[in-house]
Amino acid sequence: MSTLTTTSYALLGQLAYRPWTAYELAKGMAWNFDYFWPRARSLVYAEVKRLADAGFVKGEMSFVGARSRTTYSITSEGMQALRQWLATPPTVFGLEMEALVRVWLAGFGRREDLLQTLAHTQAEAEKMLRVADEVRAAYLEGHAPGQSHVHVRALLVDFLSSYAQLARDWAARSQASVARWRDIDRAGKESAALRKIRDAPGLAAHPDRRSKRPRTG
Amino acid sequence: MSTLTTTSYALLGQLAYRPWTAYELAKGMAWNFDYFWPRARSLVYAEVKRLADAGFVKGEMSFVGARSRTTYSITSEGMQALRQWLATPPTVFGLEMEALVRVWLAGFGRREDLLQTLAHTQAEAEKMLRVADEVRAAYLEGHAPGQSHVHVRALLVDFLSSYAQLARDWAARSQASVARWRDIDRAGKESAALRKIRDAPGLAAHPDRRSKRPRTG
DNA sequence: GACAGCATGTAATGAGTTACATGATTAA
DNA sequence: TTAATCATGTAACTCATTACATGCTGTC
């Protein structure tokens, strides 16, 4: 066990609250991290075993009928490792968004393909907003699973809701643009494109871009 | 060669413009896709070879001194595969953002660790905004590498700039919140957190949330 | 008593990364 | 002529995924 991965720390973090069975951990990974650190269920089983080998968690075996089940809890070494990691700077900053790859390549496909991609993105973003609504309601009503950490979870909710809204709005306005095209070719679309590029947010603050401005194109 | 990956299609897409050497392809991957489909340089060499084995691209070997160099170009089968893929629905929608994992776990670390994570995120987002500024300037001046596809690239620029702005603004306002804390514990921070959660965007449109509203908390 | 769904994993495989190696080119 | 940088890969490894296997539990 040379170094732990971000996934390892996500698991350690869940175990820092209380002991979980492997199955519960897998469910928790999906519920808590899927929108910003998605991992397959089966990886959890393997990873928590690595953590046990390294002494950061310990597993207690019990039985359900003839079947064994392991409940894991964090050790003090595990807590220490978690605390140390939290003090290091983050490494990964980025998206992984296939839809954007498709947009980059859109010129080689059909206009309808692009519209489909955008519609799909909008639908996914709206699903995310609905999930966010439920999570927000749970916190506001005081019975969210992470209620004891509301003050930090609020930062997450803020980011994820804002992101989902951004994705939805972008998909919607992009669909509106593309819907006005009659094909995927460039001809006759440059000036609108350049206007969009000019109006995109830059490093300087643009408090009310996209507001009505004199049409000078 | 059973199935191609998104990375394969990203490469095919670059080759759809013109032939490239493996080195140029690797540079292009970094330049064009790093912000939404980041992949290691070495993967490009392996992947383009797979594409050649499958007949989707063909490589032409030449020499620079004693050293060989391969220039790849797309075949008609490759173009066809690309077009077909563009007609399928996208699969992946999501972030992969370590910083958010750290926020989720922040309660187990120190307040300064959280501030560091947020500052790092803000710096990265600002770097991204600077890059976006350069890209936008290149398009507006008419000499961007992808100028012939401005009309679709404008959609990308729109998304990425908006995303970078979102990340920066979130990091900034979150730092402001956390700066007001004296420790990482929950005590005394609930009501502000709940206010933040309530004000986060939901499925319904909130055109001017976060505007001044009567303080009733 | 069977069928659906929950629970608990293992096996095989692959996509992707880091580290290494080394030739060519350019500037000091 | 050395050092830095650009160019062109290969090798070893691991993180992660998909597919499979199988036991338990409730219900019709």
Short mmCIF file of C-alpha atoms (C1' of nucleotides) in Angstrom, two decimals:
data_model
loop_
_atom_site.label_atom_id
_atom_site.label_comp_id
_atom_site.label_asym_id
_atom_site.label_seq_id
_atom_site.Cartn_x
_atom_site.Cartn_y
_atom_site.Cartn_z
CA MET A 1 0.00 0.00 0.00
CA SER A 2 2.07 2.87 -1.22
CA THR A 3 -0.37 5.74 -1.53
CA LEU A 4 -4.08 6.11 -1.13
CA THR A 5 -6.31 7.49 -3.83
CA THR A 6 -8.99 10.12 -3.55
CA THR A 7 -11.46 7.25 -3.57
CA SER A 8 -9.74 5.79 -0.51
CA TYR A 9 -10.19 9.04 1.36
CA ALA A 10 -13.80 9.28 0.34
CA LEU A 11 -14.32 5.90 1.99
CA LEU A 12 -12.29 6.84 5.03
CA GLY A 13 -14.39 9.95 5.30
CA GLN A 14 -17.60 8.00 5.39
CA LEU A 15 -16.14 5.69 8.00
CA ALA A 16 -15.10 8.67 10.06
CA TYR A 17 -18.78 9.16 10.90
CA ARG A 18 -19.55 5.62 12.00
CA PRO A 19 -19.00 1.97 11.04
CA TRP A 20 -20.57 0.68 7.85
CA THR A 21 -20.86 -2.63 6.07
CA ALA A 22 -19.27 -2.82 2.64
CA TYR A 23 -22.70 -2.76 1.08
CA GLU A 24 -23.67 0.37 2.95
CA LEU A 25 -20.41 2.01 2.00
CA ALA A 26 -21.11 1.30 -1.65
CA LYS A 27 -24.58 2.77 -1.34
CA GLY A 28 -23.13 5.75 0.45
CA MET A 29 -20.54 6.33 -2.26
CA ALA A 30 -23.29 6.46 -4.83
CA TRP A 31 -25.51 8.70 -2.76
CA ASN A 32 -22.90 11.08 -1.45
CA PHE A 33 -20.27 11.29 -4.16
CA ASP A 34 -21.79 10.26 -7.47
CA TYR A 35 -22.13 13.78 -8.80
CA PHE A 36 -18.53 14.76 -8.28
CA TRP A 37 -16.59 11.53 -7.70
CA PRO A 38 -18.42 8.64 -9.37
CA ARG A 39 -17.02 5.15 -8.86
CA ALA A 40 -18.28 1.66 -9.53
CA ARG A 41 -19.86 -0.26 -6.70
CA SER A 42 -17.47 -3.16 -6.95
CA LEU A 43 -14.47 -0.92 -6.43
CA VAL A 44 -15.66 -0.16 -2.93
CA TYR A 45 -15.33 -3.78 -1.90
CA ALA A 46 -11.78 -3.97 -3.19
CA GLU A 47 -10.73 -0.62 -1.86
CA VAL A 48 -11.97 -1.06 1.68
CA LYS A 49 -10.07 -4.32 1.78
CA ARG A 50 -6.89 -2.48 0.83
CA LEU A 51 -7.59 0.00 3.61
CA ALA A 52 -7.95 -2.89 6.03
CA ASP A 53 -4.65 -4.41 4.89
CA ALA A 54 -2.99 -1.08 5.51
CA GLY A 55 -4.47 -0.82 8.99
CA PHE A 56 -6.55 2.28 8.34
CA VAL A 57 -9.81 0.45 8.94
CA LYS A 58 -10.62 -2.80 10.64
CA GLY A 59 -13.33 -5.20 9.60
CA GLU A 60 -15.54 -7.19 11.95
CA MET A 61 -17.09 -10.29 10.45
CA SER A 62 -20.60 -11.38 11.33
CA PHE A 63 -23.10 -13.78 9.82
CA VAL A 64 -26.48 -13.51 8.17
CA GLY A 65 -27.59 -17.09 7.84
CA ALA A 66 -24.69 -18.95 6.29
CA ARG A 67 -23.42 -15.81 4.70
CA SER A 68 -20.62 -13.68 6.08
CA ARG A 69 -20.76 -9.92 6.18
CA THR A 70 -18.05 -7.49 7.19
CA THR A 71 -18.62 -4.30 9.10
CA TYR A 72 -15.78 -1.81 8.83
CA SER A 73 -14.74 0.90 11.23
CA ILE A 74 -11.95 3.44 11.04
CA THR A 75 -8.84 3.16 13.20
CA SER A 76 -6.93 6.00 14.77
CA GLU A 77 -4.28 5.56 12.06
CA GLY A 78 -7.06 5.98 9.53
CA MET A 79 -8.29 9.17 11.17
CA GLN A 80 -4.78 10.50 11.17
CA ALA A 81 -4.26 9.67 7.50
CA LEU A 82 -7.51 11.42 6.67
CA ARG A 83 -6.54 14.53 8.59
CA GLN A 84 -3.15 14.64 6.93
CA TRP A 85 -4.63 14.31 3.47
CA LEU A 86 -7.07 17.11 4.15
CA ALA A 87 -4.12 19.39 4.75
CA THR A 88 -2.59 18.74 1.32
CA PRO A 89 -3.58 20.79 -1.71
CA PRO A 90 -6.12 19.32 -4.13
CA THR A 91 -4.76 17.89 -7.33
CA VAL A 92 -7.59 17.46 -9.80
CA PHE A 93 -9.61 20.37 -11.11
CA GLY A 94 -11.72 19.56 -14.05
CA LEU A 95 -14.70 18.29 -15.81
CA GLU A 96 -15.13 15.01 -17.59
CA MET A 97 -17.99 15.71 -19.86
CA GLU A 98 -18.53 13.63 -22.94
CA ALA A 99 -21.21 15.96 -24.23
CA LEU A 100 -18.58 18.65 -24.72
CA VAL A 101 -16.44 16.29 -26.76
CA ARG A 102 -19.46 15.79 -28.96
CA VAL A 103 -19.93 19.51 -29.33
CA TRP A 104 -16.28 19.90 -30.29
CA LEU A 105 -16.81 17.30 -33.01
CA ALA A 106 -20.28 18.40 -34.01
CA GLY A 107 -19.15 19.76 -37.34
CA PHE A 108 -18.59 16.20 -38.57
CA GLY A 109 -22.07 15.01 -37.70
CA ARG A 110 -25.58 16.16 -38.36
CA ARG A 111 -27.43 19.07 -36.87
CA GLU A 112 -29.90 16.65 -35.27
CA ASP A 113 -27.09 14.79 -33.50
CA LEU A 114 -26.03 18.01 -31.85
CA LEU A 115 -29.59 18.81 -30.84
CA GLN A 116 -29.92 15.36 -29.35
CA THR A 117 -26.76 15.80 -27.31
CA LEU A 118 -27.96 19.13 -26.02
CA ALA A 119 -31.40 17.78 -25.16
CA HIS A 120 -29.82 14.91 -23.31
CA THR A 121 -27.62 17.28 -21.35
CA GLN A 122 -30.58 19.43 -20.44
CA ALA A 123 -32.50 16.40 -19.23
CA GLU A 124 -29.59 15.23 -17.11
CA ALA A 125 -29.14 18.68 -15.64
CA GLU A 126 -32.79 18.84 -14.76
CA LYS A 127 -32.62 15.47 -13.09
CA MET A 128 -29.69 16.80 -11.08
CA LEU A 129 -31.70 19.87 -10.11
CA ARG A 130 -34.53 17.67 -8.93
CA VAL A 131 -32.14 15.63 -6.79
CA ALA A 132 -30.70 18.87 -5.45
CA ASP A 133 -34.21 20.02 -4.57
CA GLU A 134 -34.78 16.88 -2.54
CA VAL A 135 -31.47 17.22 -0.77
CA ARG A 136 -32.14 20.84 0.00
CA ALA A 137 -35.57 20.03 1.38
CA ALA A 138 -34.07 17.34 3.59
CA TYR A 139 -31.59 19.80 5.08
CA LEU A 140 -34.20 22.49 5.54
CA GLU A 141 -36.48 20.04 7.33
CA GLY A 142 -33.59 18.97 9.50
CA HIS A 143 -33.44 15.29 8.68
CA ALA A 144 -30.74 15.00 6.03
CA PRO A 145 -28.17 12.24 6.55
CA GLY A 146 -25.41 14.82 6.77
CA GLN A 147 -27.34 17.21 8.97
CA SER A 148 -24.56 17.30 11.54
CA HIS A 149 -22.28 18.87 8.95
CA VAL A 150 -24.76 21.32 7.45
CA HIS A 151 -22.39 24.20 7.56
CA VAL A 152 -19.93 22.56 5.17
CA ARG A 153 -22.54 20.67 3.19
CA ALA A 154 -24.16 23.99 2.38
CA LEU A 155 -21.07 24.86 0.35
CA LEU A 156 -21.50 21.66 -1.65
CA VAL A 157 -25.18 22.20 -2.23
CA ASP A 158 -24.37 25.67 -3.41
CA PHE A 159 -21.83 24.42 -5.94
CA LEU A 160 -23.82 21.49 -7.25
CA SER A 161 -27.06 23.40 -7.60
CA SER A 162 -25.30 26.23 -9.36
CA TYR A 163 -23.56 23.79 -11.66
CA ALA A 164 -26.76 21.99 -12.53
CA GLN A 165 -28.44 25.29 -13.26
CA LEU A 166 -25.56 26.37 -15.44
CA ALA A 167 -25.68 23.12 -17.40
CA ARG A 168 -29.41 23.36 -17.88
CA ASP A 169 -29.36 26.99 -18.94
CA TRP A 170 -26.46 26.43 -21.30
CA ALA A 171 -28.15 23.42 -22.90
CA ALA A 172 -31.37 25.37 -23.28
CA ARG A 173 -29.87 28.45 -24.88
CA SER A 174 -27.61 26.31 -27.10
CA GLN A 175 -30.59 24.34 -28.32
CA ALA A 176 -32.30 27.61 -29.12
CA SER A 177 -29.30 28.70 -31.16
CA VAL A 178 -28.93 25.44 -33.05
CA ALA A 179 -32.65 25.22 -33.66
CA ARG A 180 -32.30 28.34 -35.79
CA TRP A 181 -29.77 26.61 -38.06
CA ARG A 182 -30.84 24.69 -41.11
CA ASP A 183 -27.67 22.55 -41.28
CA ILE A 184 -24.39 22.04 -39.45
CA ASP A 185 -22.24 24.07 -41.85
CA ARG A 186 -20.56 27.29 -40.99
CA ALA A 187 -22.08 29.46 -43.66
CA GLY A 188 -24.01 32.40 -42.30
CA LYS A 189 -23.45 31.54 -38.66
CA GLU A 190 -20.21 33.38 -37.95
CA SER A 191 -21.47 36.69 -36.75
CA ALA A 192 -23.85 35.19 -34.21
CA ALA A 193 -21.06 32.89 -33.04
CA LEU A 194 -18.64 35.76 -32.61
CA ARG A 195 -21.23 37.71 -30.70
CA LYS A 196 -21.68 34.77 -28.36
CA ILE A 197 -17.94 34.47 -27.90
CA ARG A 198 -17.60 38.17 -27.21
CA ASP A 199 -20.36 38.06 -24.62
CA ALA A 200 -19.01 35.03 -22.74
CA PRO A 201 -17.72 35.80 -19.25
CA GLY A 202 -14.05 36.68 -18.99
CA LEU A 203 -11.64 37.20 -16.12
CA ALA A 204 -13.00 40.65 -15.42
CA ALA A 205 -16.37 40.70 -13.74
CA HIS A 206 -19.28 41.11 -16.14
CA PRO A 207 -22.12 41.66 -13.71
CA ASP A 208 -24.87 41.99 -16.28
CA ARG A 209 -23.69 40.52 -19.53
CA ARG A 210 -26.40 39.10 -21.74
CA SER A 211 -28.62 41.97 -20.76
CA LYS A 212 -30.14 44.02 -23.51
CA ARG A 213 -27.50 45.95 -25.36
CA PRO A 214 -27.77 47.91 -28.59
CA ARG A 215 -27.74 45.52 -31.52
CA THR A 216 -24.75 46.69 -33.48
CA GLY A 217 -24.07 43.47 -35.40
CA MET B 1 -10.77 -3.87 -31.19
CA SER B 2 -14.19 -4.37 -29.75
CA THR B 3 -15.41 -0.86 -29.03
CA LEU B 4 -13.88 2.56 -29.22
CA THR B 5 -13.77 4.90 -26.25
CA THR B 6 -14.64 8.56 -26.09
CA THR B 7 -10.91 9.20 -26.22
CA SER B 8 -10.71 7.30 -29.51
CA TYR B 9 -13.35 9.54 -31.00
CA ALA B 10 -11.64 12.66 -29.74
CA LEU B 11 -8.56 11.55 -31.68
CA LEU B 12 -10.59 10.61 -34.73
CA GLY B 13 -12.17 14.02 -34.56
CA GLN B 14 -8.85 15.78 -34.64
CA LEU B 15 -7.77 13.62 -37.55
CA ALA B 16 -10.99 14.48 -39.36
CA TYR B 17 -9.52 17.96 -39.90
CA ARG B 18 -6.17 16.94 -41.30
CA PRO B 19 -3.29 14.50 -40.78
CA TRP B 20 -1.21 14.85 -37.63
CA THR B 21 1.87 13.21 -36.19
CA ALA B 22 1.39 11.39 -32.90
CA TYR B 23 3.17 14.19 -31.13
CA GLU B 24 0.92 16.81 -32.61
CA LEU B 25 -2.11 14.75 -31.69
CA ALA B 26 -0.93 14.60 -28.10
CA LYS B 27 -0.44 18.35 -28.03
CA GLY B 28 -3.81 18.82 -29.61
CA MET B 29 -5.51 16.61 -27.03
CA ALA B 30 -4.05 18.74 -24.28
CA TRP B 31 -4.90 22.02 -25.98
CA ASN B 32 -8.36 21.12 -27.19
CA PHE B 33 -9.74 18.71 -24.65
CA ASP B 34 -7.89 19.11 -21.37
CA TYR B 35 -10.63 21.08 -19.69
CA PHE B 36 -13.38 18.57 -20.31
CA TRP B 37 -11.66 15.32 -21.35
CA PRO B 38 -8.16 15.23 -19.86
CA ARG B 39 -5.94 12.29 -20.83
CA ALA B 40 -2.28 11.49 -20.43
CA ARG B 41 0.01 12.17 -23.33
CA SER B 42 1.25 8.63 -23.54
CA LEU B 43 -2.24 7.28 -23.99
CA VAL B 44 -2.44 9.07 -27.32
CA TYR B 45 0.44 7.06 -28.75
CA ALA B 46 -1.17 3.79 -27.71
CA GLU B 47 -4.65 4.75 -28.75
CA VAL B 48 -3.83 5.97 -32.23
CA LYS B 49 -2.02 2.69 -32.80
CA ARG B 50 -5.18 0.82 -31.86
CA LEU B 51 -7.10 2.97 -34.31
CA ALA B 52 -4.58 2.07 -37.00
CA ASP B 53 -4.93 -1.65 -36.23
CA ALA B 54 -8.66 -1.31 -36.61
CA GLY B 55 -8.30 0.45 -39.93
CA PHE B 56 -9.83 3.74 -38.84
CA VAL B 57 -6.63 5.65 -39.42
CA LYS B 58 -3.52 4.90 -41.39
CA GLY B 59 0.02 5.88 -40.44
CA GLU B 60 2.71 6.99 -42.82
CA MET B 61 6.25 6.61 -41.53
CA SER B 62 8.93 9.15 -42.30
CA PHE B 63 12.35 9.93 -40.86
CA VAL B 64 13.91 12.80 -38.98
CA GLY B 65 17.58 11.92 -38.93
CA ALA B 66 17.77 8.33 -37.74
CA ARG B 67 14.50 8.66 -35.95
CA SER B 68 11.20 7.47 -37.29
CA ARG B 69 8.04 9.47 -37.02
CA THR B 70 4.51 8.49 -37.95
CA THR B 71 1.98 10.78 -39.50
CA TYR B 72 -1.59 9.60 -39.16
CA SER B 73 -4.58 10.34 -41.33
CA ILE B 74 -8.18 9.25 -41.07
CA THR B 75 -9.66 6.66 -43.42
CA SER B 76 -13.16 6.66 -44.83
CA GLU B 77 -14.01 3.89 -42.36
CA GLY B 78 -12.80 6.20 -39.62
CA MET B 79 -14.96 9.04 -40.83
CA GLN B 80 -17.92 6.72 -40.94
CA ALA B 81 -17.29 5.46 -37.41
CA LEU B 82 -17.06 9.04 -36.19
CA ARG B 83 -20.31 10.01 -37.85
CA GLN B 84 -22.06 6.99 -36.40
CA TRP B 85 -20.86 7.74 -32.91
CA LEU B 86 -22.01 11.32 -33.13
CA ALA B 87 -25.52 10.01 -33.68
CA THR B 88 -25.56 8.02 -30.44
CA PRO B 89 -26.63 9.61 -27.15
CA PRO B 90 -23.91 10.75 -24.75
CA THR B 91 -23.20 8.51 -21.79
CA VAL B 92 -21.23 10.45 -19.25
CA PHE B 93 -22.58 13.51 -17.51
CA GLY B 94 -20.66 14.56 -14.52
CA LEU B 95 -17.90 16.23 -12.72
CA GLU B 96 -14.78 14.72 -11.27
CA MET B 97 -13.73 17.29 -8.77
CA GLU B 98 -11.49 16.37 -5.93
CA ALA B 99 -12.00 19.71 -4.27
CA LEU B 100 -15.63 18.82 -3.62
CA VAL B 101 -14.60 15.56 -1.97
CA ARG B 102 -12.47 17.65 0.34
CA VAL B 103 -15.37 19.92 1.12
CA TRP B 104 -17.55 16.91 1.92
CA LEU B 105 -14.88 15.74 4.37
CA ALA B 106 -13.96 19.17 5.66
CA GLY B 107 -15.51 18.56 9.07
CA PHE B 108 -12.70 16.14 9.87
CA GLY B 109 -9.91 18.57 9.09
CA ARG B 110 -9.03 22.09 10.06
CA ARG B 111 -10.64 25.32 8.98
CA GLU B 112 -7.40 26.35 7.28
CA ASP B 113 -7.38 23.19 5.18
CA LEU B 114 -10.78 24.11 3.82
CA LEU B 115 -9.66 27.66 3.11
CA GLN B 116 -6.64 26.32 1.28
CA THR B 117 -8.79 24.06 -0.88
CA LEU B 118 -11.07 26.94 -1.76
CA ALA B 119 -8.19 29.27 -2.53
CA HIS B 120 -6.67 26.64 -4.77
CA THR B 121 -9.95 26.18 -6.59
CA GLN B 122 -10.30 29.90 -7.08
CA ALA B 123 -6.79 30.13 -8.49
CA GLU B 124 -7.44 27.26 -10.91
CA ALA B 125 -10.70 28.81 -12.02
CA GLU B 126 -8.98 32.10 -12.66
CA LYS B 127 -6.31 30.39 -14.68
CA MET B 128 -9.09 28.81 -16.70
CA LEU B 129 -10.70 32.19 -17.23
CA ARG B 130 -7.42 33.58 -18.46
CA VAL B 131 -7.07 30.74 -20.94
CA ALA B 132 -10.65 31.32 -22.03
CA ASP B 133 -9.86 34.99 -22.56
CA GLU B 134 -7.01 34.08 -24.89
CA VAL B 135 -9.12 31.61 -26.79
CA ARG B 136 -11.91 34.13 -27.16
CA ALA B 137 -9.50 36.78 -28.38
CA ALA B 138 -8.13 34.37 -30.96
CA TYR B 139 -11.60 33.66 -32.33
CA LEU B 140 -12.56 37.32 -32.36
CA GLU B 141 -9.39 38.18 -34.24
CA GLY B 142 -10.12 35.41 -36.68
CA HIS B 143 -6.99 33.29 -36.27
CA ALA B 144 -8.01 30.58 -33.83
CA PRO B 145 -7.03 27.03 -34.77
CA GLY B 146 -10.68 26.02 -34.89
CA GLN B 147 -11.84 29.12 -36.70
CA SER B 148 -13.53 27.07 -39.43
CA HIS B 149 -15.89 25.67 -36.81
CA VAL B 150 -16.59 28.91 -34.90
CA HIS B 151 -20.28 28.35 -34.87
CA VAL B 152 -20.03 25.16 -32.80
CA ARG B 153 -16.94 26.21 -30.88
CA ALA B 154 -18.89 29.21 -29.65
CA LEU B 155 -21.12 26.81 -27.72
CA LEU B 156 -18.06 25.32 -26.05
CA VAL B 157 -16.56 28.67 -25.21
CA ASP B 158 -19.87 29.65 -23.70
CA PHE B 159 -19.98 26.57 -21.48
CA LEU B 160 -16.37 26.62 -20.37
CA SER B 161 -16.29 30.32 -19.63
CA SER B 162 -19.51 30.09 -17.68
CA TYR B 163 -18.21 27.10 -15.77
CA ALA B 164 -14.94 28.82 -14.90
CA GLN B 165 -16.83 31.86 -13.73
CA LEU B 166 -19.12 29.71 -11.62
CA ALA B 167 -16.18 27.96 -10.02
CA ARG B 168 -14.41 31.21 -9.28
CA ASP B 169 -17.46 32.91 -7.84
CA TRP B 170 -18.34 29.89 -5.73
CA ALA B 171 -14.82 29.62 -4.38
CA ALA B 172 -14.78 33.33 -3.59
CA ARG B 173 -18.10 33.45 -1.76
CA SER B 174 -17.32 30.22 0.06
CA GLN B 175 -14.02 31.60 1.25
CA ALA B 176 -15.85 34.65 2.49
CA SER B 177 -18.23 32.44 4.45
CA VAL B 178 -15.53 30.26 5.95
CA ALA B 179 -13.37 33.25 6.78
CA ARG B 180 -16.09 34.33 9.19
CA TRP B 181 -15.79 31.06 11.12
CA ARG B 182 -13.41 30.65 14.01
CA ASP B 183 -13.24 26.86 13.74
CA ILE B 184 -14.62 23.98 11.69
CA ASP B 185 -17.30 22.93 14.17
CA ARG B 186 -20.99 23.23 13.56
CA ALA B 187 -21.88 25.37 16.52
CA GLY B 188 -23.47 28.67 15.59
CA LYS B 189 -23.25 28.13 11.86
CA GLU B 190 -26.53 26.39 11.15
CA SER B 191 -28.77 29.29 10.38
CA ALA B 192 -26.40 30.81 7.84
CA ALA B 193 -25.98 27.39 6.26
CA LEU B 194 -29.70 26.84 6.00
CA ARG B 195 -30.11 30.25 4.47
CA LYS B 196 -27.52 29.37 1.87
CA ILE B 197 -29.24 26.08 1.13
CA ARG B 198 -32.61 27.75 0.82
CA ASP B 199 -31.22 30.32 -1.60
CA ALA B 200 -29.48 27.82 -3.85
CA PRO B 201 -31.00 27.48 -7.31
CA GLY B 202 -33.69 24.84 -7.69
CA LEU B 203 -35.57 23.35 -10.61
CA ALA B 204 -37.81 26.35 -10.88
CA ALA B 205 -36.21 29.42 -12.37
CA HIS B 206 -34.86 31.86 -9.80
CA PRO B 207 -33.95 34.80 -12.00
CA ASP B 208 -32.67 37.06 -9.23
CA ARG B 209 -31.85 34.95 -6.25
CA ARG B 210 -29.14 36.25 -4.00
CA SER B 211 -30.48 39.73 -4.54
CA LYS B 212 -31.31 41.76 -1.51
CA ARG B 213 -34.26 40.27 0.28
CA PRO B 214 -35.68 41.11 3.70
CA ARG B 215 -33.56 39.49 6.38
CA THR B 216 -36.05 37.34 8.17
CA GLY B 217 -33.64 34.74 9.56
"C1'" DG C 1 -42.40 -22.64 -4.03
"C1'" DA C 2 -41.10 -19.37 -7.21
"C1'" DC C 3 -39.93 -15.00 -8.45
"C1'" DA C 4 -38.24 -10.34 -7.63
"C1'" DG C 5 -35.26 -7.67 -5.41
"C1'" DC C 6 -31.78 -6.90 -1.82
"C1'" DA C 7 -27.17 -8.09 -0.17
"C1'" DT C 8 -22.28 -9.62 -0.75
"C1'" DG C 9 -18.99 -10.31 -3.06
"C1'" DT C 10 -15.13 -12.41 -7.06
"C1'" DA C 11 -12.96 -12.65 -11.77
"C1'" DA C 12 -11.51 -10.97 -15.98
"C1'" DT C 13 -10.32 -7.31 -18.44
"C1'" DG C 14 -9.24 -2.71 -19.90
"C1'" DA C 15 -8.43 2.20 -19.80
"C1'" DG C 16 -5.33 5.26 -18.17
"C1'" DT C 17 -1.24 6.90 -15.48
"C1'" DT C 18 3.66 7.55 -14.03
"C1'" DA C 19 8.18 6.75 -14.93
"C1'" DC C 20 11.67 5.90 -17.97
"C1'" DA C 21 14.65 6.10 -22.28
"C1'" DT C 22 16.62 8.31 -25.88
"C1'" DG C 23 17.19 11.07 -30.45
"C1'" DA C 24 17.08 15.72 -32.48
"C1'" DT C 25 17.41 20.88 -32.26
"C1'" DT C 26 18.59 25.25 -30.61
"C1'" DA C 27 20.68 28.76 -27.86
"C1'" DA C 28 24.40 30.25 -24.71
"C1'" DT D 1 30.01 21.71 -26.37
"C1'" DT D 2 27.02 21.54 -23.05
"C1'" DA D 3 22.47 22.22 -21.41
"C1'" DA D 4 17.78 22.84 -22.17
"C1'" DT D 5 13.98 21.77 -24.62
"C1'" DC D 6 11.36 19.54 -28.18
"C1'" DA D 7 10.07 15.16 -30.13
"C1'" DT D 8 8.89 10.13 -30.02
"C1'" DG D 9 7.94 6.70 -28.01
"C1'" DT D 10 7.96 1.95 -24.47
"C1'" DA D 11 7.23 -0.53 -19.98
"C1'" DA D 12 5.24 -1.41 -15.74
"C1'" DC D 13 1.66 -0.87 -13.13
"C1'" DT D 14 -2.95 0.28 -11.06
"C1'" DC D 15 -7.28 2.17 -10.81
"C1'" DA D 16 -11.53 1.20 -12.25
"C1'" DT D 17 -15.24 -1.11 -14.98
"C1'" DT D 18 -18.35 -4.86 -16.60
"C1'" DA D 19 -19.88 -9.25 -16.03
"C1'" DC D 20 -20.76 -12.96 -13.29
"C1'" DA D 21 -22.11 -15.88 -9.10
"C1'" DT D 22 -24.74 -16.77 -5.36
"C1'" DG D 23 -27.23 -16.37 -0.73
"C1'" DC D 24 -30.97 -14.29 1.72
"C1'" DT D 25 -35.90 -12.19 2.31
"C1'" DG D 26 -40.30 -10.98 1.49
"C1'" DT D 27 -44.49 -11.61 -1.09
"C1'" DC D 28 -47.97 -13.45 -4.30
#
